PDB file of C-alpha atoms and ligand atoms in Angstrom:
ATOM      1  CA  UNK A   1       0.000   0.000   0.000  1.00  0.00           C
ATOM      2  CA  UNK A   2       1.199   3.979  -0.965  1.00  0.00           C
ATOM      3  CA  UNK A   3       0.587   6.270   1.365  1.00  0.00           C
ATOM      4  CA  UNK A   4       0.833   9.855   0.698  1.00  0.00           C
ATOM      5  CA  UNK A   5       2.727  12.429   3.285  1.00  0.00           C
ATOM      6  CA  UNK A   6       1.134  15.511   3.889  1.00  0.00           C
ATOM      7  CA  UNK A   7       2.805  18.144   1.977  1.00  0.00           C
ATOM      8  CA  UNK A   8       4.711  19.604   4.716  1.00  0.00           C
ATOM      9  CA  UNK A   9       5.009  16.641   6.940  1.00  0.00           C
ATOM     10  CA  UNK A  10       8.364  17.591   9.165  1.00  0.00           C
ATOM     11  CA  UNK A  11       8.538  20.961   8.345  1.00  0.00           C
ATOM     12  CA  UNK A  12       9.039  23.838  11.017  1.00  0.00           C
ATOM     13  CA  UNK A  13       7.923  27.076   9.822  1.00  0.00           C
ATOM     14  CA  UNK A  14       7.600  30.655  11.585  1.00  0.00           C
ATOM     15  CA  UNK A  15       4.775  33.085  10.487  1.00  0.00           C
ATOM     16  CA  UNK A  16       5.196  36.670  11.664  1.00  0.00           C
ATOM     17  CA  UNK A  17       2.224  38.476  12.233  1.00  0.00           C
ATOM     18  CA  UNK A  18       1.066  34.818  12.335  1.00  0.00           C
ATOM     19  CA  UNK A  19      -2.036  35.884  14.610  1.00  0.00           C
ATOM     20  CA  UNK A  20      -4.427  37.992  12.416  1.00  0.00           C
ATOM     21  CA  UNK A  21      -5.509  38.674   9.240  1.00  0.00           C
ATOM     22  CA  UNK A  22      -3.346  36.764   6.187  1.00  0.00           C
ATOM     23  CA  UNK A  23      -0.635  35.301   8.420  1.00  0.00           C
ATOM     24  CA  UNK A  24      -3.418  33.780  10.513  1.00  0.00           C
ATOM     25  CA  UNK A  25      -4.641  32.439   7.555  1.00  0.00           C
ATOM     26  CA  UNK A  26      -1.428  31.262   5.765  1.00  0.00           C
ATOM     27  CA  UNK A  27      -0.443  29.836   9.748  1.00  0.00           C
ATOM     28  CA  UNK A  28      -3.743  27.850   9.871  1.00  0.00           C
ATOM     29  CA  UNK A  29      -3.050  26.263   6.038  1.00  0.00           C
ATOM     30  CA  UNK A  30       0.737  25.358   7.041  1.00  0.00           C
ATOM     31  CA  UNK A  31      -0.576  23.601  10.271  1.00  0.00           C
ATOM     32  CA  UNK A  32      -3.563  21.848   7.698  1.00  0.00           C
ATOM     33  CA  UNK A  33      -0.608  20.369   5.241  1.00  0.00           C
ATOM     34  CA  UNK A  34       1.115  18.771   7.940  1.00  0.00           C
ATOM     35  CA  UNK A  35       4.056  21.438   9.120  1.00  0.00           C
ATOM     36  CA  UNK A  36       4.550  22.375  12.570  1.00  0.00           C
ATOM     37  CA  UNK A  37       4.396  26.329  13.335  1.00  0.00           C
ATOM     38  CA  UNK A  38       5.162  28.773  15.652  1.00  0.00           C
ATOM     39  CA  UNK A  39       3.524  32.388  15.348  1.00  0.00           C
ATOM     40  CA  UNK A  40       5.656  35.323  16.031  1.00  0.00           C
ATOM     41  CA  UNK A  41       3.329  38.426  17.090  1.00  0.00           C
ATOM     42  CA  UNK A  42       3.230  41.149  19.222  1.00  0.00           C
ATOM     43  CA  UNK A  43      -0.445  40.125  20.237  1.00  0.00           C
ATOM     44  CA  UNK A  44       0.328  35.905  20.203  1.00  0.00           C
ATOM     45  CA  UNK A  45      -3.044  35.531  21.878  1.00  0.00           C
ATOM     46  CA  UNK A  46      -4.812  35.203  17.850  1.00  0.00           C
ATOM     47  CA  UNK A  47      -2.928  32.988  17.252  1.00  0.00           C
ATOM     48  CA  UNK A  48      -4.282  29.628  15.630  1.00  0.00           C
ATOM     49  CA  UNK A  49      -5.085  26.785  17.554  1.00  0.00           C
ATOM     50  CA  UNK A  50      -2.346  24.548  17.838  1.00  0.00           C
ATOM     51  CA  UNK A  51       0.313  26.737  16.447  1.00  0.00           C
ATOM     52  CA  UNK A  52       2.800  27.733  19.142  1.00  0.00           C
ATOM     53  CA  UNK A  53       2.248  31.189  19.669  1.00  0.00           C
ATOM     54  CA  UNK A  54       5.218  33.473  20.780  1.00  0.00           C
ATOM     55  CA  UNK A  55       5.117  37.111  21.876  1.00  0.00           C
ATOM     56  CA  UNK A  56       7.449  38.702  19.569  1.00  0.00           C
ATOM     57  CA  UNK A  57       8.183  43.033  18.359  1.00  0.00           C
ATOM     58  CA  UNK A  58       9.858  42.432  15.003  1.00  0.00           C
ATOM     59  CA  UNK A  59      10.912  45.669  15.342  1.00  0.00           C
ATOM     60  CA  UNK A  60      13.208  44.664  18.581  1.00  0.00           C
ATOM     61  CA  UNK A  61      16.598  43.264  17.297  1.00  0.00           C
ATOM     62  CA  UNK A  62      16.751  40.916  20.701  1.00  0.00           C
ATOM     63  CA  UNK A  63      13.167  40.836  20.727  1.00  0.00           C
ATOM     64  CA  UNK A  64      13.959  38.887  17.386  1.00  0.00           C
ATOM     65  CA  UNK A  65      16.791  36.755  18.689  1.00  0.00           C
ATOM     66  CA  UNK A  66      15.158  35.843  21.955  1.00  0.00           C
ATOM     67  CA  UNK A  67      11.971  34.580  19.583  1.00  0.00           C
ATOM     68  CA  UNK A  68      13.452  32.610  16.927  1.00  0.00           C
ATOM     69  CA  UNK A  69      15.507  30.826  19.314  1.00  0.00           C
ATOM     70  CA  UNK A  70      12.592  29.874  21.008  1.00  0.00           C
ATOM     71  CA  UNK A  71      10.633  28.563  18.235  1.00  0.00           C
ATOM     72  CA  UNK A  72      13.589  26.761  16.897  1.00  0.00           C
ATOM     73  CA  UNK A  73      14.064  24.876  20.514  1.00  0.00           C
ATOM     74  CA  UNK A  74      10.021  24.478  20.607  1.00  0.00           C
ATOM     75  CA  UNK A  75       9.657  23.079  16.963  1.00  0.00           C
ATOM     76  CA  UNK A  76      12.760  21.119  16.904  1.00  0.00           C
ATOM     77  CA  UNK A  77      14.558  23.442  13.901  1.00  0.00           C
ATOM     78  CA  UNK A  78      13.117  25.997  11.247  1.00  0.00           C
ATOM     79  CA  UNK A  79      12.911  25.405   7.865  1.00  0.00           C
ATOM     80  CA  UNK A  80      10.219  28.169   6.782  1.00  0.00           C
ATOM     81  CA  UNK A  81      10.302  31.747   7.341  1.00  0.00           C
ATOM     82  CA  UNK A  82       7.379  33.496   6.563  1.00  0.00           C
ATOM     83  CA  UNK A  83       7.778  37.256   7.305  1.00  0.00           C
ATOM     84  CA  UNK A  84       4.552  38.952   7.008  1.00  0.00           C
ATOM     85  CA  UNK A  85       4.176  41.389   9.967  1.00  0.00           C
ATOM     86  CA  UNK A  86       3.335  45.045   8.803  1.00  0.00           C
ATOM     87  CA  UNK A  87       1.672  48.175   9.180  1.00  0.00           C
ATOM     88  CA  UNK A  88       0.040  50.786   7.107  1.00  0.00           C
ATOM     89  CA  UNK A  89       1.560  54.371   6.519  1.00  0.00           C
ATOM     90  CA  UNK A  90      -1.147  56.692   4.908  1.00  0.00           C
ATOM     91  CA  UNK A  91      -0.730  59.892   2.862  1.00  0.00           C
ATOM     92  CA  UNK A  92       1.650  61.627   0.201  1.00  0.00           C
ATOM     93  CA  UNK A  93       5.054  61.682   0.683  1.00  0.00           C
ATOM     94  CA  UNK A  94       4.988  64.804   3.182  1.00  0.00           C
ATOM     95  CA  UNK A  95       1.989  63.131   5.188  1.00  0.00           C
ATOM     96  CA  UNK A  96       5.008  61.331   7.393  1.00  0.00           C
ATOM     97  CA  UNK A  97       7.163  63.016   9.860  1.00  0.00           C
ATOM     98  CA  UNK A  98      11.334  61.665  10.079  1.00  0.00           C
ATOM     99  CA  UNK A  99       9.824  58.875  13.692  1.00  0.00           C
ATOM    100  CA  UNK A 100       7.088  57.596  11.227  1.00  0.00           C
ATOM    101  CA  UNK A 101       9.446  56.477   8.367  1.00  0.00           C
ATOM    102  CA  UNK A 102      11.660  55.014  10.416  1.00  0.00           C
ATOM    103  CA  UNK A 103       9.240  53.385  11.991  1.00  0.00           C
ATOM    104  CA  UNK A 104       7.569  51.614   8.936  1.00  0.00           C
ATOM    105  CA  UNK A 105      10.829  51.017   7.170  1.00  0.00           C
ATOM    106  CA  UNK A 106      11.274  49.119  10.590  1.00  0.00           C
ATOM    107  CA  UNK A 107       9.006  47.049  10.883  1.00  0.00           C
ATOM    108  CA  UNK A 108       7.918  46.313   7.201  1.00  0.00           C
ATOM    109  CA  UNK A 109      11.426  45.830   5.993  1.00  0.00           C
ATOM    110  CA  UNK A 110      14.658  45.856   8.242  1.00  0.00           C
ATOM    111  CA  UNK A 111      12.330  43.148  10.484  1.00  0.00           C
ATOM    112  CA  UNK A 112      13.040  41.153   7.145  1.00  0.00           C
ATOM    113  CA  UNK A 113      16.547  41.284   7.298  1.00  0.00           C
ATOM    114  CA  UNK A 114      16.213  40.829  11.434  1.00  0.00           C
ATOM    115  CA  UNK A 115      14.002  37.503  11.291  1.00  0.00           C
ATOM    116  CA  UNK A 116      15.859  35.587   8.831  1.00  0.00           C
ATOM    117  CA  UNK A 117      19.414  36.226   9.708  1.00  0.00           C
ATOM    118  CA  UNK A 118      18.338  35.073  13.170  1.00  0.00           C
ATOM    119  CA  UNK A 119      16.864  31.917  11.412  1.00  0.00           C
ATOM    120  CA  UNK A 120      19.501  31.346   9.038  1.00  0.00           C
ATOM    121  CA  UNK A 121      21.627  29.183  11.195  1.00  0.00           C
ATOM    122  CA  UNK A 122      18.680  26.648  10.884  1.00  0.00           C
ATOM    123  CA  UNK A 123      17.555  27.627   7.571  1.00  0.00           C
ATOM    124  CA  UNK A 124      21.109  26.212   6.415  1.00  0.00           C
ATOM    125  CA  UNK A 125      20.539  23.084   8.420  1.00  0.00           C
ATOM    126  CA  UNK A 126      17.490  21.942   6.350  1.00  0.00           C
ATOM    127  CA  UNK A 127      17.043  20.522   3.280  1.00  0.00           C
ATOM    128  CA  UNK A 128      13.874  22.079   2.254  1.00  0.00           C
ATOM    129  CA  UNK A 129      14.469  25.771   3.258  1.00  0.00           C
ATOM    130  CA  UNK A 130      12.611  28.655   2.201  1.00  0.00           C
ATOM    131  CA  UNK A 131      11.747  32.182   2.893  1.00  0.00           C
ATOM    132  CA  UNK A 132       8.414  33.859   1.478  1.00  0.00           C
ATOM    133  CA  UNK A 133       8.381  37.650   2.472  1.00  0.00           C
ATOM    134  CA  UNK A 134       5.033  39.643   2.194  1.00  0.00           C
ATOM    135  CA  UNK A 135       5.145  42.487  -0.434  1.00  0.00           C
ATOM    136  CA  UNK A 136       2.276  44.241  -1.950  1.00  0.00           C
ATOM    137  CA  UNK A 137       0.492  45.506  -5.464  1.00  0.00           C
ATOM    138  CA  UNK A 138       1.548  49.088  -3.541  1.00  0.00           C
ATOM    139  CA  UNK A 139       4.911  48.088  -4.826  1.00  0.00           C
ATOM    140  CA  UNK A 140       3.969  47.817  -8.098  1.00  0.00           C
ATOM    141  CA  UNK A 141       1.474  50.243  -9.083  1.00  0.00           C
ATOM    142  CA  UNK A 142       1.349  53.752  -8.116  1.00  0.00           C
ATOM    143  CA  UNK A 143      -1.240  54.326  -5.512  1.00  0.00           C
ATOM    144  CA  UNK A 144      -2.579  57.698  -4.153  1.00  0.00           C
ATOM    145  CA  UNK A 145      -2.003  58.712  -0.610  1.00  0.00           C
ATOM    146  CA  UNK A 146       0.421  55.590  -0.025  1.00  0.00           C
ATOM    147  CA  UNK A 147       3.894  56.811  -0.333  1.00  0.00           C
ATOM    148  CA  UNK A 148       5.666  55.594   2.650  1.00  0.00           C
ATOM    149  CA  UNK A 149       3.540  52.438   2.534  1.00  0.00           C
ATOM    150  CA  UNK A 150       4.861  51.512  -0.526  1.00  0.00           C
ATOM    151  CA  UNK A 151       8.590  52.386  -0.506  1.00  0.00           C
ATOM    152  CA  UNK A 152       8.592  49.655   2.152  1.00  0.00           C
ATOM    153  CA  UNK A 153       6.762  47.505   0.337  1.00  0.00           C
ATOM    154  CA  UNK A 154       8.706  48.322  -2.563  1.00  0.00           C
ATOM    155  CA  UNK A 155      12.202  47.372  -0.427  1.00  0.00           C
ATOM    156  CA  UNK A 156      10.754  44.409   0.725  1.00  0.00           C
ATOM    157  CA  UNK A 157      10.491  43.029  -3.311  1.00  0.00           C
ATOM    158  CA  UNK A 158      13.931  44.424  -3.938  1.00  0.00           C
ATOM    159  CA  UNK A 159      15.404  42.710  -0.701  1.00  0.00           C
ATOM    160  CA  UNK A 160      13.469  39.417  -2.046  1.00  0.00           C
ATOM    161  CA  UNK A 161      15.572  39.159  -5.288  1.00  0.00           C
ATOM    162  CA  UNK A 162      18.851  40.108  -3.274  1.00  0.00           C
ATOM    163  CA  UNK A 163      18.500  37.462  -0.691  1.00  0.00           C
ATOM    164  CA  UNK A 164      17.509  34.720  -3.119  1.00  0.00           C
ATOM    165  CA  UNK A 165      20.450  35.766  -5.328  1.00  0.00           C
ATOM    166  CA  UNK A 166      22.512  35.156  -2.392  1.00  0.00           C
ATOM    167  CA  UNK A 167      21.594  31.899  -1.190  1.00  0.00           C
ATOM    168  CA  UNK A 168      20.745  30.251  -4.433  1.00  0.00           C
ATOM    169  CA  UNK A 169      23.881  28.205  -4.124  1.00  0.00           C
ATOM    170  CA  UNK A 170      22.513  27.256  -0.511  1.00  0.00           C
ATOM    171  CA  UNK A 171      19.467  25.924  -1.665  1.00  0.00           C
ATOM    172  CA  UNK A 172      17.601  28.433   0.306  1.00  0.00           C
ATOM    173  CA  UNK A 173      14.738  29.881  -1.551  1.00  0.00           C
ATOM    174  CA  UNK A 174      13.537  33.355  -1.309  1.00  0.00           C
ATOM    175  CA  UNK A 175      10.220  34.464  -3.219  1.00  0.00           C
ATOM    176  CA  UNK A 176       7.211  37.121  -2.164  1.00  0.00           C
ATOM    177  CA  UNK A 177       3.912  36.912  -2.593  1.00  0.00           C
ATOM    178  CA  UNK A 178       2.327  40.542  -3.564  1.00  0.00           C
ATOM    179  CA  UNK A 179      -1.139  40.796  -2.552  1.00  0.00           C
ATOM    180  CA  UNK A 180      -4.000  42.746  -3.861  1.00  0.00           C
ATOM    181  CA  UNK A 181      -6.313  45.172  -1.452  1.00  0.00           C
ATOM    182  CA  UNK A 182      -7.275  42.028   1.083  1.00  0.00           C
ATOM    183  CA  UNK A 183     -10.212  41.525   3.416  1.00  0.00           C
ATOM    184  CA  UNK A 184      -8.405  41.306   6.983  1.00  0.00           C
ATOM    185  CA  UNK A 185      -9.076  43.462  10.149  1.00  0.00           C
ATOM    186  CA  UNK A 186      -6.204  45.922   8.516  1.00  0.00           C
ATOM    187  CA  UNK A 187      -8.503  47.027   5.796  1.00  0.00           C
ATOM    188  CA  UNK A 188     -11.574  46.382   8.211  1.00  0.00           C
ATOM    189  CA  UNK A 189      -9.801  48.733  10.565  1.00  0.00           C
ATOM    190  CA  UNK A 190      -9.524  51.506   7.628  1.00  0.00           C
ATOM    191  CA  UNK A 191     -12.736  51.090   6.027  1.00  0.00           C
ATOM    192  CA  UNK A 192     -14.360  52.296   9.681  1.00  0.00           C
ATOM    193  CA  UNK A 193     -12.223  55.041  10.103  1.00  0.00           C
ATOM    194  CA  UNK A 194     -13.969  56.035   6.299  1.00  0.00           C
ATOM    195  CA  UNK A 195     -16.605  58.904   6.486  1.00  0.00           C
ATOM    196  CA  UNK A 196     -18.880  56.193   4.391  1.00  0.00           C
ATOM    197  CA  UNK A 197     -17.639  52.718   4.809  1.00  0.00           C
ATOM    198  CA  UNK A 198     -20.020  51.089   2.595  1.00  0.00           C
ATOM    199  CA  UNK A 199     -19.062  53.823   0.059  1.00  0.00           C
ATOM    200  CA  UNK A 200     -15.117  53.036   0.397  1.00  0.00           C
ATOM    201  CA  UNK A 201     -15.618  49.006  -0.024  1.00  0.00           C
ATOM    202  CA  UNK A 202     -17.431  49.407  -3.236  1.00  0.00           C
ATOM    203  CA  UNK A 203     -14.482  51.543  -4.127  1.00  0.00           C
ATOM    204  CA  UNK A 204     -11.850  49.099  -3.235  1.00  0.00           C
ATOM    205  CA  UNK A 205     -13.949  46.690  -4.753  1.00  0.00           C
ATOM    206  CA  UNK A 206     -14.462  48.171  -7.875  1.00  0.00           C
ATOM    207  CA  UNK A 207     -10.849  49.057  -8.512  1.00  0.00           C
ATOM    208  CA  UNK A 208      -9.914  45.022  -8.582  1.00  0.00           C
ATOM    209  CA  UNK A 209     -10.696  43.782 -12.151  1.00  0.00           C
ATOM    210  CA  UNK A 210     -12.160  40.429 -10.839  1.00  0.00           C
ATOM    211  CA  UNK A 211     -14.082  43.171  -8.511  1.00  0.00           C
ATOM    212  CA  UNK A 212     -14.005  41.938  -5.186  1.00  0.00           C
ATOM    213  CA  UNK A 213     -11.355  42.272  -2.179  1.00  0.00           C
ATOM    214  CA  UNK A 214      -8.477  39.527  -2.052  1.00  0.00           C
ATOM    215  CA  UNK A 215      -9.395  36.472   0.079  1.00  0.00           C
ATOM    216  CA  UNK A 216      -6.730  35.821   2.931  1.00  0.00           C
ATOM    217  CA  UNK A 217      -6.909  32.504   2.405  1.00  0.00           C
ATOM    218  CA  UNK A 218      -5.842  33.119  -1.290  1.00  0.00           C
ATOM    219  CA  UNK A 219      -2.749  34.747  -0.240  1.00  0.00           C
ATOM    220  CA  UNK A 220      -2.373  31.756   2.116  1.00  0.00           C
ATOM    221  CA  UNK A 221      -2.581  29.544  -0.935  1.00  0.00           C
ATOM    222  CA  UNK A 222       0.511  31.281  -2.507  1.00  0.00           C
ATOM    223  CA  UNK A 223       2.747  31.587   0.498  1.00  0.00           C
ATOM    224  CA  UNK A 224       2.627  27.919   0.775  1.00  0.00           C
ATOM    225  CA  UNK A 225       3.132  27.405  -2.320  1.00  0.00           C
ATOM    226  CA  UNK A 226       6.158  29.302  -2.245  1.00  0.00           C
ATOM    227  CA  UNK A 227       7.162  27.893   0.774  1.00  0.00           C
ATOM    228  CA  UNK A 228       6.156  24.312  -0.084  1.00  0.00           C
ATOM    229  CA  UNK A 229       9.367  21.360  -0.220  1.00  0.00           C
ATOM    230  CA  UNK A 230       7.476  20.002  -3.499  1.00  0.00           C
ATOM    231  CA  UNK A 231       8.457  23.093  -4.453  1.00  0.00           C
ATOM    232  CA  UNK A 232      12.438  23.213  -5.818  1.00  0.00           C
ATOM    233  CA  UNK A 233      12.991  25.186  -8.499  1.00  0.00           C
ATOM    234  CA  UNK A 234      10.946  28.602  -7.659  1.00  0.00           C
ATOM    235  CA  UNK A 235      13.166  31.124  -6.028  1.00  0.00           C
ATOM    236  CA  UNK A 236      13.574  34.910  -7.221  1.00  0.00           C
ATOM    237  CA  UNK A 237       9.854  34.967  -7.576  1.00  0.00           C
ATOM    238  CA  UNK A 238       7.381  37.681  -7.497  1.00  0.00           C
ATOM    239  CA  UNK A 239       3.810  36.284  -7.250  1.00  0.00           C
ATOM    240  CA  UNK A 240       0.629  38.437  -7.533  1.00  0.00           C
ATOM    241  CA  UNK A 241      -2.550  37.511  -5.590  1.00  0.00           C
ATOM    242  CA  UNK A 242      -4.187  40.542  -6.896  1.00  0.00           C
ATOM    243  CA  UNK A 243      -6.795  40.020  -9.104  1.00  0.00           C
ATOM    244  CA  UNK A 244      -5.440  40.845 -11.896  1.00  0.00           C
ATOM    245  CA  UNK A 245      -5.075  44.610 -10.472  1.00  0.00           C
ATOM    246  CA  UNK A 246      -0.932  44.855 -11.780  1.00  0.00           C
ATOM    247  CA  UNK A 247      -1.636  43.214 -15.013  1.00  0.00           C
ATOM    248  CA  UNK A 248      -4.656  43.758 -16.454  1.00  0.00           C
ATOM    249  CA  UNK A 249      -6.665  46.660 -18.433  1.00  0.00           C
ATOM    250  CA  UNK A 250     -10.647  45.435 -18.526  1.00  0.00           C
ATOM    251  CA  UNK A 251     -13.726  46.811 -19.742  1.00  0.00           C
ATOM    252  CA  UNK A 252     -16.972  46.644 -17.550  1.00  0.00           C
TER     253      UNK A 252
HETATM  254  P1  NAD B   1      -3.412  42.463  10.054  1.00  0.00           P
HETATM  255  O1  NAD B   1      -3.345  43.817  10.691  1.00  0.00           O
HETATM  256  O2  NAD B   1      -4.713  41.730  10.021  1.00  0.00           O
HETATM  257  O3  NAD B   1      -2.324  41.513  10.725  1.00  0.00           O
HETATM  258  C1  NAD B   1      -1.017  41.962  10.957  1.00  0.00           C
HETATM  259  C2  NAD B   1      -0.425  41.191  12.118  1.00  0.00           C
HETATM  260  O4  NAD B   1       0.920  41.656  12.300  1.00  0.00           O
HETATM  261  C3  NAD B   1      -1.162  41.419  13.454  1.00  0.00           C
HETATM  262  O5  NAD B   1      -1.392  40.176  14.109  1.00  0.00           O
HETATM  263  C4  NAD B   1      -0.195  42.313  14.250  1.00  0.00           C
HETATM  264  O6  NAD B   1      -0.282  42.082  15.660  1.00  0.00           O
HETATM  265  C5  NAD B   1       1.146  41.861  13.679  1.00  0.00           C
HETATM  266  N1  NAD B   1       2.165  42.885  13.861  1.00  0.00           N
HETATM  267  C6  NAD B   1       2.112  44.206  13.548  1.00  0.00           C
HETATM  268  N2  NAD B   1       3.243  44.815  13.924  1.00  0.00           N
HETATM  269  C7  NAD B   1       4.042  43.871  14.467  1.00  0.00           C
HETATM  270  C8  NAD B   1       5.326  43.882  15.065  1.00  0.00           C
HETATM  271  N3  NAD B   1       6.040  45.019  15.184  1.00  0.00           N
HETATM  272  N4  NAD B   1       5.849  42.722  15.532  1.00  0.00           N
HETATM  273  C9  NAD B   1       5.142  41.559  15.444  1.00  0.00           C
HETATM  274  N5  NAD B   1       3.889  41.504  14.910  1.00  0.00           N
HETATM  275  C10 NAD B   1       3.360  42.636  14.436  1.00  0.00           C
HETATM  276  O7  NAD B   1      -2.820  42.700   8.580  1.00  0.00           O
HETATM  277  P2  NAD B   1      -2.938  41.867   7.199  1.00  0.00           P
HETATM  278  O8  NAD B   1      -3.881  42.606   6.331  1.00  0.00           O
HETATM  279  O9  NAD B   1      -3.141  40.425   7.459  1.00  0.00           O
HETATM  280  O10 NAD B   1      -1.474  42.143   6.616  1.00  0.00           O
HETATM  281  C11 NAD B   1      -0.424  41.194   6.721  1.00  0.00           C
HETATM  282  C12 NAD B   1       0.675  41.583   5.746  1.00  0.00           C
HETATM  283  O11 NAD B   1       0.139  41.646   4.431  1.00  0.00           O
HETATM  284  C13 NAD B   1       1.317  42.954   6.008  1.00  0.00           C
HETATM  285  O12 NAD B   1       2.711  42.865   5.781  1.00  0.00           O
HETATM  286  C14 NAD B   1       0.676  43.848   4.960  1.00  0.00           C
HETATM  287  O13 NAD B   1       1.506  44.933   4.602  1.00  0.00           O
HETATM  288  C15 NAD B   1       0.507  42.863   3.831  1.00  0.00           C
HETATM  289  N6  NAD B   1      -0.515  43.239   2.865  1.00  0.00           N
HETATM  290  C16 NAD B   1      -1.807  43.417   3.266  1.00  0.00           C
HETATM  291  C17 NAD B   1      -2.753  43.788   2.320  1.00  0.00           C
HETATM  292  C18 NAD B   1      -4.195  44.023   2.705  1.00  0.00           C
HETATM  293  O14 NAD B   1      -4.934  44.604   1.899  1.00  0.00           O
HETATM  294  N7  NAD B   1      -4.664  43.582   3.861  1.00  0.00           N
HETATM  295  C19 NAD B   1      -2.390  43.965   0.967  1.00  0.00           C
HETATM  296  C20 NAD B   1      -1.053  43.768   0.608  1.00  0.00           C
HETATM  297  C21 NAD B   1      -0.126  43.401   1.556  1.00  0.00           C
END
């Protein structure tokens, strides 16, 4: 008799920003093919059942240390990185005082760099290792009143080629996944803040050719594929959960 493994039977994988939203999401599918994971938030109480949930700032350099280690010890080894904590910036590019770029660039793209150099010690160890960062269409396409947003977002594709350039030799992979406007408690939390809610959704909605907001679970799809061992020869990669938003030019 054949049996079939689950997809990612063995594998250790950390999601940051693992307890809400798309990392919740992309957590909960990694846990459903098999892998064990550990979330890395600075509000671990979301996190999935099951998953091993560790507080965690990105934005804290032994913050960082102190929680990899830990996951590493309480999984056994890592051989997934998923680095997907963020936060918004809104406005044009003087909307956001010296503190507040700093600040995004901080957590949406040095806490990048911070995660996986403190996992790469046990990235190097494993034989299916793989890194999926979260970009976004911001990166891609101009949007208004986004600026900051974007130039991190924008880094954070730019650092993606880099580091898989680097480690190709390694066999470490390093892709993105670059999601379109996404329903998740961020976009829930900016819709209320909206003079007319309804009024905003319809616009979000409207601007996505396939004319509906992003499914978390969709981006969830494509950071395990990325991140998936059946996966070996996909590194350097790009991939757009967007609804055709960075591609396409339709007619209603
Ligand atoms: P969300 O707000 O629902 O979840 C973000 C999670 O990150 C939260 O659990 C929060 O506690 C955690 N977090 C924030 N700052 C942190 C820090 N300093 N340290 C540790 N954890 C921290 O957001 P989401 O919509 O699921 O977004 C997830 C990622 O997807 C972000 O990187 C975002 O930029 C990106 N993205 C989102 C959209 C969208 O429309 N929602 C579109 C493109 C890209």
């Amino acid at each position: 008799m054949t049996t079939t493994a689950p997809e990612f039977a063995g594998i250790r994988a950390i999601v940051t920003g693992g307890a809400s939203g798309i990392g919740a999401a992309t957590a909960r599918e990694l846990l459903a093919r098999g892998a064990a994971v550990a979330v890395l938030d600075l509000a671990p109480d979301g996190a999935p059942e099951r998953t091993v949930p560790i507080a965690c700032d990105v934005s804290s350099t032994p913050g960082v240390a102190a929680a990899v280690a830990e996951a590493a010890a309480r999984l056994g080894g890592i051989d997934v990185v998923i680095n997907n904590a963020g936060i918004g910036a809104q406005g044009q590019v003087d909307a956001n005082d010296d503190a507040e770029w700093a600040r995004a660039l901080d957590v949406n793209v040095t806490s990048v760099a911070r995660v996986t150099t403190a996992a790469l010690p046990h990235l190097r160890e494993s034989p299916s290792a793989a890194v999926v960062n979260t970009s976004s269409i911001a990166a891609q396409v101009g949007l208004p009143e986004r600026a900051l947003y974007s130039a991190t977002k924008g880094a954070v594709a730019a650092l993606t080629l880099a580091m898989a350039a680097d480690w190709v030799h390694e066999g470490i992979r390093v892709n993105a996944v670059v999601p379109g406007t996404a329903n998740t408690p961020w976009i829930a939390r900016l819709l209320a803040k909206a003079e007319d809610p309804d009024a905003e959704r319809a616009a979000l909605e409207a601007r996505q050719p396939h004319g509906r907001l992003v499914e978390p679970e969709e981006v969830a799809e494509a950071h395990c594929y990325l991140a998936s061992p059946r996966n070996r020869s996909t590194t350097g990669q790009l991939l757009a959960i967007d609804g055709g938003m960075i591609t396409l030019r339709t007619r209603r």
